Coordinates of C-alpha atoms and ligand atoms in Angstrom, one line a residue:
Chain A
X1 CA -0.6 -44.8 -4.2
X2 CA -4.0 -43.8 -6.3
X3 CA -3.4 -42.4 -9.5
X4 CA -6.2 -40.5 -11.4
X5 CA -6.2 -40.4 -14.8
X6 CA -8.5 -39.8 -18.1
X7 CA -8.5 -42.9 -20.3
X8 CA -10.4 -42.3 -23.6
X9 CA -12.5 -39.8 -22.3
X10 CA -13.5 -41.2 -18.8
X11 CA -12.0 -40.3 -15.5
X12 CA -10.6 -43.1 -14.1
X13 CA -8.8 -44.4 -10.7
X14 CA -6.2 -46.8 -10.0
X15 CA -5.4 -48.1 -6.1
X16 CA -2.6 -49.2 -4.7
X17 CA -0.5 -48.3 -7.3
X18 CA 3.3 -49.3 -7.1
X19 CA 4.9 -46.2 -6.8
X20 CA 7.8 -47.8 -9.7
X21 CA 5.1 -48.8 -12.1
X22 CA 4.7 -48.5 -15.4
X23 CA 1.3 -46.4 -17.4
X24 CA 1.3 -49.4 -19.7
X25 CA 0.6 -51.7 -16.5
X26 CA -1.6 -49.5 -15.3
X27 CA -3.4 -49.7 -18.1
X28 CA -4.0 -53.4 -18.5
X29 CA -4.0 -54.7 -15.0
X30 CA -5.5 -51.9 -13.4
X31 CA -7.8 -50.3 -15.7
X32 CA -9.0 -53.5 -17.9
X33 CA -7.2 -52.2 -20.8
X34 CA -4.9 -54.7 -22.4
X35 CA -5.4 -52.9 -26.2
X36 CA -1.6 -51.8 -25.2
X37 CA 0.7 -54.5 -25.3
X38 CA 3.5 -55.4 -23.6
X39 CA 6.5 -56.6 -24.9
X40 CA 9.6 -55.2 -24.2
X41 CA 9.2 -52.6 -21.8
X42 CA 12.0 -51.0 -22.9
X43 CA 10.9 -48.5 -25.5
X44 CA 12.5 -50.6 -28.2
X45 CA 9.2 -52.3 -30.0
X46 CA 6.1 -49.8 -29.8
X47 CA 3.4 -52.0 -29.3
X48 CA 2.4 -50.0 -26.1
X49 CA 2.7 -46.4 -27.9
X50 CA -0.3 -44.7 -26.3
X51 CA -1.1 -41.1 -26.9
X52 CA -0.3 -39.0 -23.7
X53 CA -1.6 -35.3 -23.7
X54 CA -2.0 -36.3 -27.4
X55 CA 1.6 -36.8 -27.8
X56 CA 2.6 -40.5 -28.6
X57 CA 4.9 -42.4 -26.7
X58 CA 5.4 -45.6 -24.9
X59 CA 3.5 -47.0 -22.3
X60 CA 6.1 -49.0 -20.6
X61 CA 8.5 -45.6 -20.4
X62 CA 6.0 -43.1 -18.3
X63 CA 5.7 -43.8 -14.7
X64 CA 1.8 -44.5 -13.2
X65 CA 2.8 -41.3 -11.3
X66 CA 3.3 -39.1 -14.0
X67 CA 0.1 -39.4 -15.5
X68 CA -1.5 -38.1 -12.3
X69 CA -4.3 -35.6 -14.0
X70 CA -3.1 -36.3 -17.6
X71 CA -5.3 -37.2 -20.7
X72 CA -4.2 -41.2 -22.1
X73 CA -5.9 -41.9 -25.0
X74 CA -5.1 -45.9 -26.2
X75 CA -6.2 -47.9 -29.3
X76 CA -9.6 -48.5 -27.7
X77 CA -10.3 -45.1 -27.1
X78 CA -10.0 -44.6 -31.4
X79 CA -13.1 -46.1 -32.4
X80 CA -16.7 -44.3 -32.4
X81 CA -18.4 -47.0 -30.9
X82 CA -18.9 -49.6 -33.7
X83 CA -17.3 -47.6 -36.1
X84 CA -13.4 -48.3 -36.4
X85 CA -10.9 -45.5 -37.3
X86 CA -10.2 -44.9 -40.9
X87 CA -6.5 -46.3 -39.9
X88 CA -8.2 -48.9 -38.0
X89 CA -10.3 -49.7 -41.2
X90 CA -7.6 -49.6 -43.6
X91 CA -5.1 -51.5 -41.2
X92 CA -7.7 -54.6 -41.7
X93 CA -8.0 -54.1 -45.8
X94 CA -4.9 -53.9 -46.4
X95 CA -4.1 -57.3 -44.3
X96 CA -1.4 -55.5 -42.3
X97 CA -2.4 -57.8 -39.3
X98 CA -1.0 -61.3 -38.9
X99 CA -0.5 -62.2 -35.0
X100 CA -2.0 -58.8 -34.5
X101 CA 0.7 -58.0 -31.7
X102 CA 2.4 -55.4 -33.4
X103 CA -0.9 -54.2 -34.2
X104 CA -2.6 -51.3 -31.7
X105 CA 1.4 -49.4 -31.2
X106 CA 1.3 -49.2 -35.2
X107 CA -2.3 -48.0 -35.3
X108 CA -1.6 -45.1 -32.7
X109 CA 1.2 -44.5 -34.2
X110 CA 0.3 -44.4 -37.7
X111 CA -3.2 -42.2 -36.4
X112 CA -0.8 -39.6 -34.7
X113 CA 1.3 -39.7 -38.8
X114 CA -1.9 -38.6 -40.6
X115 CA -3.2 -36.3 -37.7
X116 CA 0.3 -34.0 -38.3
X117 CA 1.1 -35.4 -41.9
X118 CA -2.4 -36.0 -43.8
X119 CA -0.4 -36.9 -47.3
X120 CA 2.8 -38.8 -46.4
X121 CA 5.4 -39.5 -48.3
X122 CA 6.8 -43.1 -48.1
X123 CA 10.0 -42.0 -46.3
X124 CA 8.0 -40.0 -43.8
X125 CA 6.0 -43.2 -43.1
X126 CA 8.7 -45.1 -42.2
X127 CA 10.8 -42.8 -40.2
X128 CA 7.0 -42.1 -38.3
X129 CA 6.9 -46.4 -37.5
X130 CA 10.0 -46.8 -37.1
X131 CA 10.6 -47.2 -33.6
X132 CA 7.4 -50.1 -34.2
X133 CA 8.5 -53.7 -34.6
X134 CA 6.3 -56.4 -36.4
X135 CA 7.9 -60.1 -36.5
X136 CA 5.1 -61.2 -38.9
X137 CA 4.4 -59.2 -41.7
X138 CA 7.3 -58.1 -43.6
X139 CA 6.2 -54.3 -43.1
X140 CA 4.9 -53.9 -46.6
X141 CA 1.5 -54.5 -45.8
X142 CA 1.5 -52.2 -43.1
X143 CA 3.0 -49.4 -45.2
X144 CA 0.0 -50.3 -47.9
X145 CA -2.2 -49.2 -45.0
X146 CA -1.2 -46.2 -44.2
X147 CA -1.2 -45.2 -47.3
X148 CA -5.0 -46.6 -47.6
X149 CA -5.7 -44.7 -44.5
X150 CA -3.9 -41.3 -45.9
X151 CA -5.7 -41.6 -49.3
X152 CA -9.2 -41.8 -47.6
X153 CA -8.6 -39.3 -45.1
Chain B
X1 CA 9.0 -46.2 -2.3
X2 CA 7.6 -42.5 -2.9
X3 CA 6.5 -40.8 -5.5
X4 CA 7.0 -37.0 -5.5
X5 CA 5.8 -34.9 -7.3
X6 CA 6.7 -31.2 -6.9
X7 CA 5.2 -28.5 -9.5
X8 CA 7.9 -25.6 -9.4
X9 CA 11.4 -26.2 -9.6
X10 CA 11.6 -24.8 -5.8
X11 CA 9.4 -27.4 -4.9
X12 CA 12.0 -30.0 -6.7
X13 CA 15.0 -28.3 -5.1
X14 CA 13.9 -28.5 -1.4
X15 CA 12.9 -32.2 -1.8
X16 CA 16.0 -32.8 -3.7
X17 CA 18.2 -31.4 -0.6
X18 CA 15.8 -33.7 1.7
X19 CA 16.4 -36.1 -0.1
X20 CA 19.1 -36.7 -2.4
X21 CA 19.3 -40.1 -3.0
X22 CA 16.0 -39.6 -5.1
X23 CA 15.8 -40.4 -8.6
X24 CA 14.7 -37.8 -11.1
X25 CA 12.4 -38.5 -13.6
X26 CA 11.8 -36.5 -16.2
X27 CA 11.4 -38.5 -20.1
X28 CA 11.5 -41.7 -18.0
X29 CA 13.5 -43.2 -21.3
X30 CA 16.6 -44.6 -19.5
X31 CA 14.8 -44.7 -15.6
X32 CA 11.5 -46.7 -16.0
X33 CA 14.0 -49.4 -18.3
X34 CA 15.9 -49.6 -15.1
X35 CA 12.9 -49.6 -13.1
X36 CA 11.5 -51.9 -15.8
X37 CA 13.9 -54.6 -15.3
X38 CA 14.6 -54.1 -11.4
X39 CA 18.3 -52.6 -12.2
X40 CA 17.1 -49.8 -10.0
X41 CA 15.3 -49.7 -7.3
X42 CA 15.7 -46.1 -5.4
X43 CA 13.9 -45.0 -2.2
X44 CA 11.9 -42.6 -4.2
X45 CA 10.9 -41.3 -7.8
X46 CA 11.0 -36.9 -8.2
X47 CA 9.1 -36.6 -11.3
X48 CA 10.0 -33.4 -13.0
X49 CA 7.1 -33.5 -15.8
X50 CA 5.1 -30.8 -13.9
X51 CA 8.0 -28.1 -13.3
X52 CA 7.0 -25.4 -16.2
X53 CA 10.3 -23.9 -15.6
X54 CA 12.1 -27.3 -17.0
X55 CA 10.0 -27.0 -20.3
X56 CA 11.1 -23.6 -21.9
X57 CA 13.4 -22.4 -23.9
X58 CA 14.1 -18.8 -24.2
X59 CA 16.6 -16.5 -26.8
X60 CA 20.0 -16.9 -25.7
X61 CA 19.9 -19.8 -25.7
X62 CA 18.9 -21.2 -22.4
X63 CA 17.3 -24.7 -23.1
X64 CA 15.5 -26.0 -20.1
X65 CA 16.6 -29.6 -18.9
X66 CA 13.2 -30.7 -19.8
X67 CA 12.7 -29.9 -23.3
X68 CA 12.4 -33.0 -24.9
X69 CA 13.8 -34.1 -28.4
X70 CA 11.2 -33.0 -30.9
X71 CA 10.4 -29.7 -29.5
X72 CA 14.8 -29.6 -30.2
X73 CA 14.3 -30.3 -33.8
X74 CA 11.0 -28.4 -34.4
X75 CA 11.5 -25.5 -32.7
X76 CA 15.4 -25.0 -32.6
X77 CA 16.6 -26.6 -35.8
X78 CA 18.0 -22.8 -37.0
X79 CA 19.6 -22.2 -34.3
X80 CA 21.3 -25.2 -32.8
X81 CA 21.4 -27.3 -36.3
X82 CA 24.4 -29.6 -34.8
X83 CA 22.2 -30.4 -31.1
X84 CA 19.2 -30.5 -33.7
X85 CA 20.8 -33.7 -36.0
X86 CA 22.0 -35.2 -33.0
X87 CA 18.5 -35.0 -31.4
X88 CA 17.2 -36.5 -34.8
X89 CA 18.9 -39.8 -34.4
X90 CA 18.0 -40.7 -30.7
X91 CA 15.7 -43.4 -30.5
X92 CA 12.2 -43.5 -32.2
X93 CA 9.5 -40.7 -32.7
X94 CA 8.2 -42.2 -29.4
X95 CA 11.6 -41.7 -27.6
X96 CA 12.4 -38.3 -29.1
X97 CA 8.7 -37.3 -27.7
X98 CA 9.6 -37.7 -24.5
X99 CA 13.4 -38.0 -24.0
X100 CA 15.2 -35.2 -23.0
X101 CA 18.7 -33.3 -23.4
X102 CA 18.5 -32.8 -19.4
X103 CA 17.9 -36.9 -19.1
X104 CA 21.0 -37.5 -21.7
X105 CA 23.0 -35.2 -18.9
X106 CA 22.0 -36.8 -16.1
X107 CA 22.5 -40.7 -17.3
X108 CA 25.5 -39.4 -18.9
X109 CA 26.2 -42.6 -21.2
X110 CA 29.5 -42.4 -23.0
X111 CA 27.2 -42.9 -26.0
X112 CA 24.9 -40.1 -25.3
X113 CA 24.3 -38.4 -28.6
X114 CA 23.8 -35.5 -27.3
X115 CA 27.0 -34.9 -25.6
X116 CA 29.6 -34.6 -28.5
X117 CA 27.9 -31.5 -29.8
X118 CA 27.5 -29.7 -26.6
X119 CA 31.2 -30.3 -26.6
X120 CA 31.9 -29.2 -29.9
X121 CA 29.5 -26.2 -29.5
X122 CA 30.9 -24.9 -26.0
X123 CA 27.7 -25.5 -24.1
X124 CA 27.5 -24.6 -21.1
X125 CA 25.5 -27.2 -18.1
X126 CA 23.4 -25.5 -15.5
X127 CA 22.8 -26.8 -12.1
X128 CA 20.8 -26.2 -9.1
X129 CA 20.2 -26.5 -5.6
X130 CA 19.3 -25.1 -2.4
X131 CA 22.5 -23.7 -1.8
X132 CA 22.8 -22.0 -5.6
X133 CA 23.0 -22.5 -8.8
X134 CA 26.4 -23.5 -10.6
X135 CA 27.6 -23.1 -14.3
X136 CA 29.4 -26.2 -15.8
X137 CA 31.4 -26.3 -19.0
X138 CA 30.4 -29.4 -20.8
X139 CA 34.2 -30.0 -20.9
X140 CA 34.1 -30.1 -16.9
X141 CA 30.7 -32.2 -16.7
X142 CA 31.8 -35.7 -18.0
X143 CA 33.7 -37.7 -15.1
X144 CA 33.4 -40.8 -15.9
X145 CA 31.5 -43.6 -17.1
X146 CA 27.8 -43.1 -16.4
X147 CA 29.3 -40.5 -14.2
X148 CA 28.6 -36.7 -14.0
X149 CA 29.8 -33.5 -12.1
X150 CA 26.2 -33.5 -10.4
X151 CA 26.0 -33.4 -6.8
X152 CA 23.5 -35.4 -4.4
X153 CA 20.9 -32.2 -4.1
X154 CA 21.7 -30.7 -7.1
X155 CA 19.3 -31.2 -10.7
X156 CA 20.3 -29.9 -14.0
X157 CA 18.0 -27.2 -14.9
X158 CA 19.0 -26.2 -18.4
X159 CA 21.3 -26.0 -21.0
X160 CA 23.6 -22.7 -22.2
X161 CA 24.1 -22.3 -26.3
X162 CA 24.9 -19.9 -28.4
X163 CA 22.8 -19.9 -31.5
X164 CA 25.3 -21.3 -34.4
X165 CA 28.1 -18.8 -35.6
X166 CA 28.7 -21.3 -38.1
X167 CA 28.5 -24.2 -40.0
X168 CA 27.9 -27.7 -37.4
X169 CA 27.6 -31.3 -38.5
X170 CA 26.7 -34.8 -36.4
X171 CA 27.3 -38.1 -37.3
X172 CA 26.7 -41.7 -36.1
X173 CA 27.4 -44.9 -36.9
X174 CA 25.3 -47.5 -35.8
X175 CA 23.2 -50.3 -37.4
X176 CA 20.5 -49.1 -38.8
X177 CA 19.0 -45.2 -38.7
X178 CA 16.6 -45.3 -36.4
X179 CA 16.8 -47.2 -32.4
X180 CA 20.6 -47.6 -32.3
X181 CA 23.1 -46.6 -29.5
X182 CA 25.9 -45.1 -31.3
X183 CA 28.8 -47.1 -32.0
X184 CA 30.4 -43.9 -31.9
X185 CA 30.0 -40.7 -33.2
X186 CA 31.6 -37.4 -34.5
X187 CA 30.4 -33.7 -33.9
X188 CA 31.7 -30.6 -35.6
X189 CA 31.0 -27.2 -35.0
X190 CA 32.6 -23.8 -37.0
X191 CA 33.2 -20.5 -35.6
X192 CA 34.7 -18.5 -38.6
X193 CA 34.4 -15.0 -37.4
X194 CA 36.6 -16.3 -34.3
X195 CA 39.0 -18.8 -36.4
X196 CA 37.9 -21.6 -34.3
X197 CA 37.1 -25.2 -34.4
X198 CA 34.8 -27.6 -32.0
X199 CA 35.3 -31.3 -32.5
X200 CA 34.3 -33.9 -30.0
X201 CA 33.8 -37.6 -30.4
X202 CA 31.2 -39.7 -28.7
X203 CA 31.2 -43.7 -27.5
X204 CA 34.6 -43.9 -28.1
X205 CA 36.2 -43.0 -24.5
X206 CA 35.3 -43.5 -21.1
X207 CA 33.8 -40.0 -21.4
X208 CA 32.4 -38.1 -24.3
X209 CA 35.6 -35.7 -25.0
X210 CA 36.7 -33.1 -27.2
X211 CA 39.5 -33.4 -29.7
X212 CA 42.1 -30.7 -29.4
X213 CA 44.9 -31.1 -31.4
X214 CA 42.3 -31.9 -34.2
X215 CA 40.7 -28.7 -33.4
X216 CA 44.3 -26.5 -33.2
X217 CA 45.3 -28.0 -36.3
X218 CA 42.0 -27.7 -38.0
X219 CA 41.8 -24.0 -37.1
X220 CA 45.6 -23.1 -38.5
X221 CA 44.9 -24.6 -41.8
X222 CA 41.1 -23.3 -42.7
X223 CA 40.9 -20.2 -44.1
X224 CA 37.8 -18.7 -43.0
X225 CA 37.9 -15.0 -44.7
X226 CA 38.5 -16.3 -48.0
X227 CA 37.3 -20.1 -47.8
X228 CA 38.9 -22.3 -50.8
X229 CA 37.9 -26.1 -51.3
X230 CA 40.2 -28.1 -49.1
X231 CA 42.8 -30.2 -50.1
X232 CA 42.1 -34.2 -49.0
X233 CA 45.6 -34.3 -47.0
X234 CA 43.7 -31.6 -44.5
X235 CA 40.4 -33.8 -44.4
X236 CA 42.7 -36.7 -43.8
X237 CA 45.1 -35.1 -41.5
X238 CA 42.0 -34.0 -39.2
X239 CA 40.2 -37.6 -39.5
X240 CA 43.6 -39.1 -38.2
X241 CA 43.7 -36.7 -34.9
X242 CA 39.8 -36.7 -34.1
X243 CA 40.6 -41.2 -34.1
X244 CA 44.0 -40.9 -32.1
X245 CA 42.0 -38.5 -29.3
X246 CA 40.1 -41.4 -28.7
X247 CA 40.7 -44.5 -26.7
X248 CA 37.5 -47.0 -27.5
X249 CA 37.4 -50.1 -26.1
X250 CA 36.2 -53.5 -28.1
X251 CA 32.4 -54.6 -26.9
X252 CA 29.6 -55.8 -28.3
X253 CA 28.7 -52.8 -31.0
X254 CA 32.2 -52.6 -32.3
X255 CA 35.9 -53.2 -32.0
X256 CA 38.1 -50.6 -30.6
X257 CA 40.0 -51.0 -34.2
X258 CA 36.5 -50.1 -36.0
X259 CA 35.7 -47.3 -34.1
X260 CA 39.0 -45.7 -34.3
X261 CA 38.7 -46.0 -38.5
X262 CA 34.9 -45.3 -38.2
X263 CA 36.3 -41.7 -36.1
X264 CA 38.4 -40.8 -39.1
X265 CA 35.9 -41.2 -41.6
X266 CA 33.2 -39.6 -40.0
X267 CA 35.3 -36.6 -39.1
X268 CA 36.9 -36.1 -42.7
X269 CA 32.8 -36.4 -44.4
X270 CA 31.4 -34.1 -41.3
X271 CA 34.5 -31.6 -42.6
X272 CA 33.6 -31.5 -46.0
X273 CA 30.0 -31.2 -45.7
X274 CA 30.7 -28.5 -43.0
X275 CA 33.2 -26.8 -44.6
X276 CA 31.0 -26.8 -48.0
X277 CA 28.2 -25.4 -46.8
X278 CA 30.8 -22.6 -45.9
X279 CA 31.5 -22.1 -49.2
X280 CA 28.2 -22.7 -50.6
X281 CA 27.2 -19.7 -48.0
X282 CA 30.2 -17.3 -49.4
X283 CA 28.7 -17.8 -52.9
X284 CA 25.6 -17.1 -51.8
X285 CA 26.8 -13.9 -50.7
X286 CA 28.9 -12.6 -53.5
Ligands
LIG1 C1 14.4 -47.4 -27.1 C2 15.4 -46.4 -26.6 C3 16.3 -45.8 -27.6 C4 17.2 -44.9 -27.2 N1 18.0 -44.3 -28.1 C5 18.9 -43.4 -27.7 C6 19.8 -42.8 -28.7 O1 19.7 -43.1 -29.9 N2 20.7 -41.9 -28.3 C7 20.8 -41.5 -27.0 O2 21.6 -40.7 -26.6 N3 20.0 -42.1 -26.0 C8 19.1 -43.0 -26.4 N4 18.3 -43.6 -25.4 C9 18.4 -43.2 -24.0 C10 17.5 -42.0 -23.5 O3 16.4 -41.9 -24.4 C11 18.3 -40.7 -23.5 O4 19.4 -40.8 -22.7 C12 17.4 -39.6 -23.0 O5 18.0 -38.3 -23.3 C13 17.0 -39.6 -21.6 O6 16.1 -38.6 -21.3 P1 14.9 -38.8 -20.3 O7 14.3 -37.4 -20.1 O8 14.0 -39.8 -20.8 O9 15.7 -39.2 -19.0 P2 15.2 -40.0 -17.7 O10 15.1 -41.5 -18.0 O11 14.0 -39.4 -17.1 O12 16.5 -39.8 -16.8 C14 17.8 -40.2 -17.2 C15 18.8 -40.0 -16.1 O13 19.0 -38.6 -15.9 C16 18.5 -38.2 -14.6 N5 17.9 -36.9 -14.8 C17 16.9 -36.6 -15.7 N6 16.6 -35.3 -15.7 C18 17.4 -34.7 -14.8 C19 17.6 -33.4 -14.3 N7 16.9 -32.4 -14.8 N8 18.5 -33.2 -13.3 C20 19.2 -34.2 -12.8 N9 19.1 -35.5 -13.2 C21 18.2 -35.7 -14.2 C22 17.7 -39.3 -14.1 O14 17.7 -39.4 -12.7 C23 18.3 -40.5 -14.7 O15 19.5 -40.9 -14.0 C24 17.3 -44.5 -25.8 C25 16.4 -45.1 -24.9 C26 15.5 -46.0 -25.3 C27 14.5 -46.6 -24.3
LIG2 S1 6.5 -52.7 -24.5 FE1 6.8 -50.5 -24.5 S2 8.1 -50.3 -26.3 FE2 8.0 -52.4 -26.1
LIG3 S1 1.5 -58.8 -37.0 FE1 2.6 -60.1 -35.7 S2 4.1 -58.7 -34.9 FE2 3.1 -57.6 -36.4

């Protein structure tokens, strides 16, 4: 099937779509998009959190169908051209990226946080990332960068 | 495959009654893991995302089948607190955007958190089709493992509550707080001005069920026109009925043994809290 979406602003068009597949594939093998990751595809790590309708959620969990006529906004749809996202910014300073996997789900996620909740408290952040798994870092640094990202926003 | 995509619930019923051995989709939480991981592989996808009539709620309370999680906790947290803290531990943020009380229905998991309270609460299923629309009790929904009163062309359109007469409480043991399928769990709900209790447990049967002779003794001993702290033998009386209405099985999560202690404990701490808030409301009052 086609399936006609807007990524990051642009219209966009997907052929020969498999009628069982996934946004997230979509997304990287369709659209040249691979910001998303995949690595569970079962909702359980994040790393392919995308905003849909500018509500977060995973990738690998919407059907291509579904997001027929939608709005998809993914990590590479944050930055102003050169300019990174403030949480993209602070994500970097803070040195919340090791492997980097992990990385663009927590970034979306974490944007969405200080879009609703601009001053987070420390609970809040972690009940906002916690359906995001990182293997490398421990978590503290990624916490340090949220709250970089809050205090600057 | 297809992919269909019908945008009133009309639509979805006629293509349902064509064709009922397709697979609804509406949060796509348990159906694309399934499709994920080729455990599934039906003869067509109905997405129900576009169906406006799935999304609403109105006063009542009719929730639609496709309201998903957070819209529960933001927007009906007064009102249904005990579907509300249920709703709070499913999943992640991510899940709760998009899951939906219709999709815990329809996959009807033993472990559905959602299920235990709309026990507990009296909820009422609604169903549609071609041929009508039908009214399940929540107590006559649950057949089986995984298993549901649904027929082929029928799709659960919404939900029947009445806003909280009383005090309700959920609870869940699992792992960690977020991203865990309950081990089991325990919900409670109060109805003082009728002298009535709800108690179901969750994950720890074949079916979600309710507890009766936990409720009926529960209901003889409170007394809800003049509420007085409650003696621990009551709390430990009604822990010890809620864990011998349930007949859990040992797998991976937990031992039959643990979840039948886990039931008691969870049912004499969802008492107190529920039954304090009682009192905390009376003093409130006077
Ligand atoms: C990472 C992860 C964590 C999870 N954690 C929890 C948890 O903590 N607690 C919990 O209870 N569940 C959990 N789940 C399971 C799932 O999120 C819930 O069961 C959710 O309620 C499913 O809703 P959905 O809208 O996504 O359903 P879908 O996946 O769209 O559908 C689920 C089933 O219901 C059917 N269906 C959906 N809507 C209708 C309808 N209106 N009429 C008829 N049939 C319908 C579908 O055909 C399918 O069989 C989790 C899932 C994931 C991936
Ligand atoms: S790949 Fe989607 S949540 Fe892991
Ligand atoms: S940086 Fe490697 S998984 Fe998070």
């Amino acid at each position: 099937m086609r399936v006609n979406v807007t990524v990051n602003g642009e219209q966009r068009q997907a052929d020969d779509v498999w009628e069982g597949e996934s946004l997230l594939f979509v997304l990287r093998e369709r659209l040249g998009l691979p910001g998303s990751k995949n690595a569970c595809e079962q909702g359980e790590c994040g790393s392919c959190t995308v905003y849909l309708d500018d509500v977060p959620v995973c990738a690998c969990l919407v059907a291509a169908g579904q997001a027929q006529d939608r709005e998809v906004r993914t990590v590479e749809g944050l930055a102003s051209g050169d300019q990174l996202d403030p949480v993209q910014e602070a994500f970097v300073e803070a040195g919340a990226v090791q492997c980097g996997f992990c990385t663009p789900g927590l970034v979306v996620q974490a944007h969405d946080l200080l879009d609703r909740v601009p001053n987070p408290s420390d609970p809040e952040i972690r009940e906002a990332l916690a359906g995001n798994l990182c293997r490398c870092t421990g978590y503290e640094k990624i916490l340090d960068a949220v709250r970089l990202a809050a205090s600057r926003r | 495959m297809d992919f269909l995509r019908p945008e009133t619930l009309a639509e979805a019923l006629e293509l349902k009654a064509q064709r009922p051995d397709a697979v609804p989709i509406a949060g796509g939480t348990d159906v694309m893991v399934e499709m994920n991981y080729d455990h599934r592989r039906p003869s067509a996808l109905l997405d129900l995302t576009r169906i406006a009539e799935l999304q609403q709620w109105t006063e009542g309370l009719r929730v639609g089948a496709g309201v998903p999680y957070v819209r529960i906790i933001d927007e009906l947290g007064a009102q249904l607190p005990g579907l509300a803290m249920a709703s709070r531990t499913v999943g992640s943020p991510q899940i709760r955007n998009r899951g939906t009380v219709g999709g815990n229905l329809g996959a009807a998991s033993p472990a559905g958190d959602t299920h235990p309270v709309l026990l507990a609460s009296g909820a009422v299923i609604e169903v549609a089709s071609v041929r009508g629309t039908r009214m399940i009790p929540a107590t006559e929904f649950y057949l089986g493992v995984k298993r549901n009163a649904l027929e082929a062309d029928e799709l659960i359109t919404a939900v029947h509550l009445t806003p909280a007469a009383g005090p309700q409480q959920f609870s869940k043991v699992g792992t960690r707080n977020a991203m865990v399928i309950a081990v089991c769990s325990f919900a409670i709900s109060l109805f003082p001005a009728e002298n009535r209790v709800g108690a179901a447990v969750g994950s720890a049967a074949p079916t979600p069920r309710r507890a009766p002779e936990a409720e009926a003794f529960l209901a003889a001993e409170l007394d809800f026109a003049n509420p007085k702290p409650l003696l621990d033998s009551v709390k430990r009386e009604f822990g010890e009925l809620v864990s011998r209405a349930a007949s859990p099985i040992d797998d991976v999560r937990g031992s039959a043994e643990y979840r039948k202690h886990a039931l008691a404990v969870m049912a004499r701490r969802t008492l107190g809290w529920a039954w304090q808030e009682l009192l905390d409301g009376d003093k409130a009052c006077a």
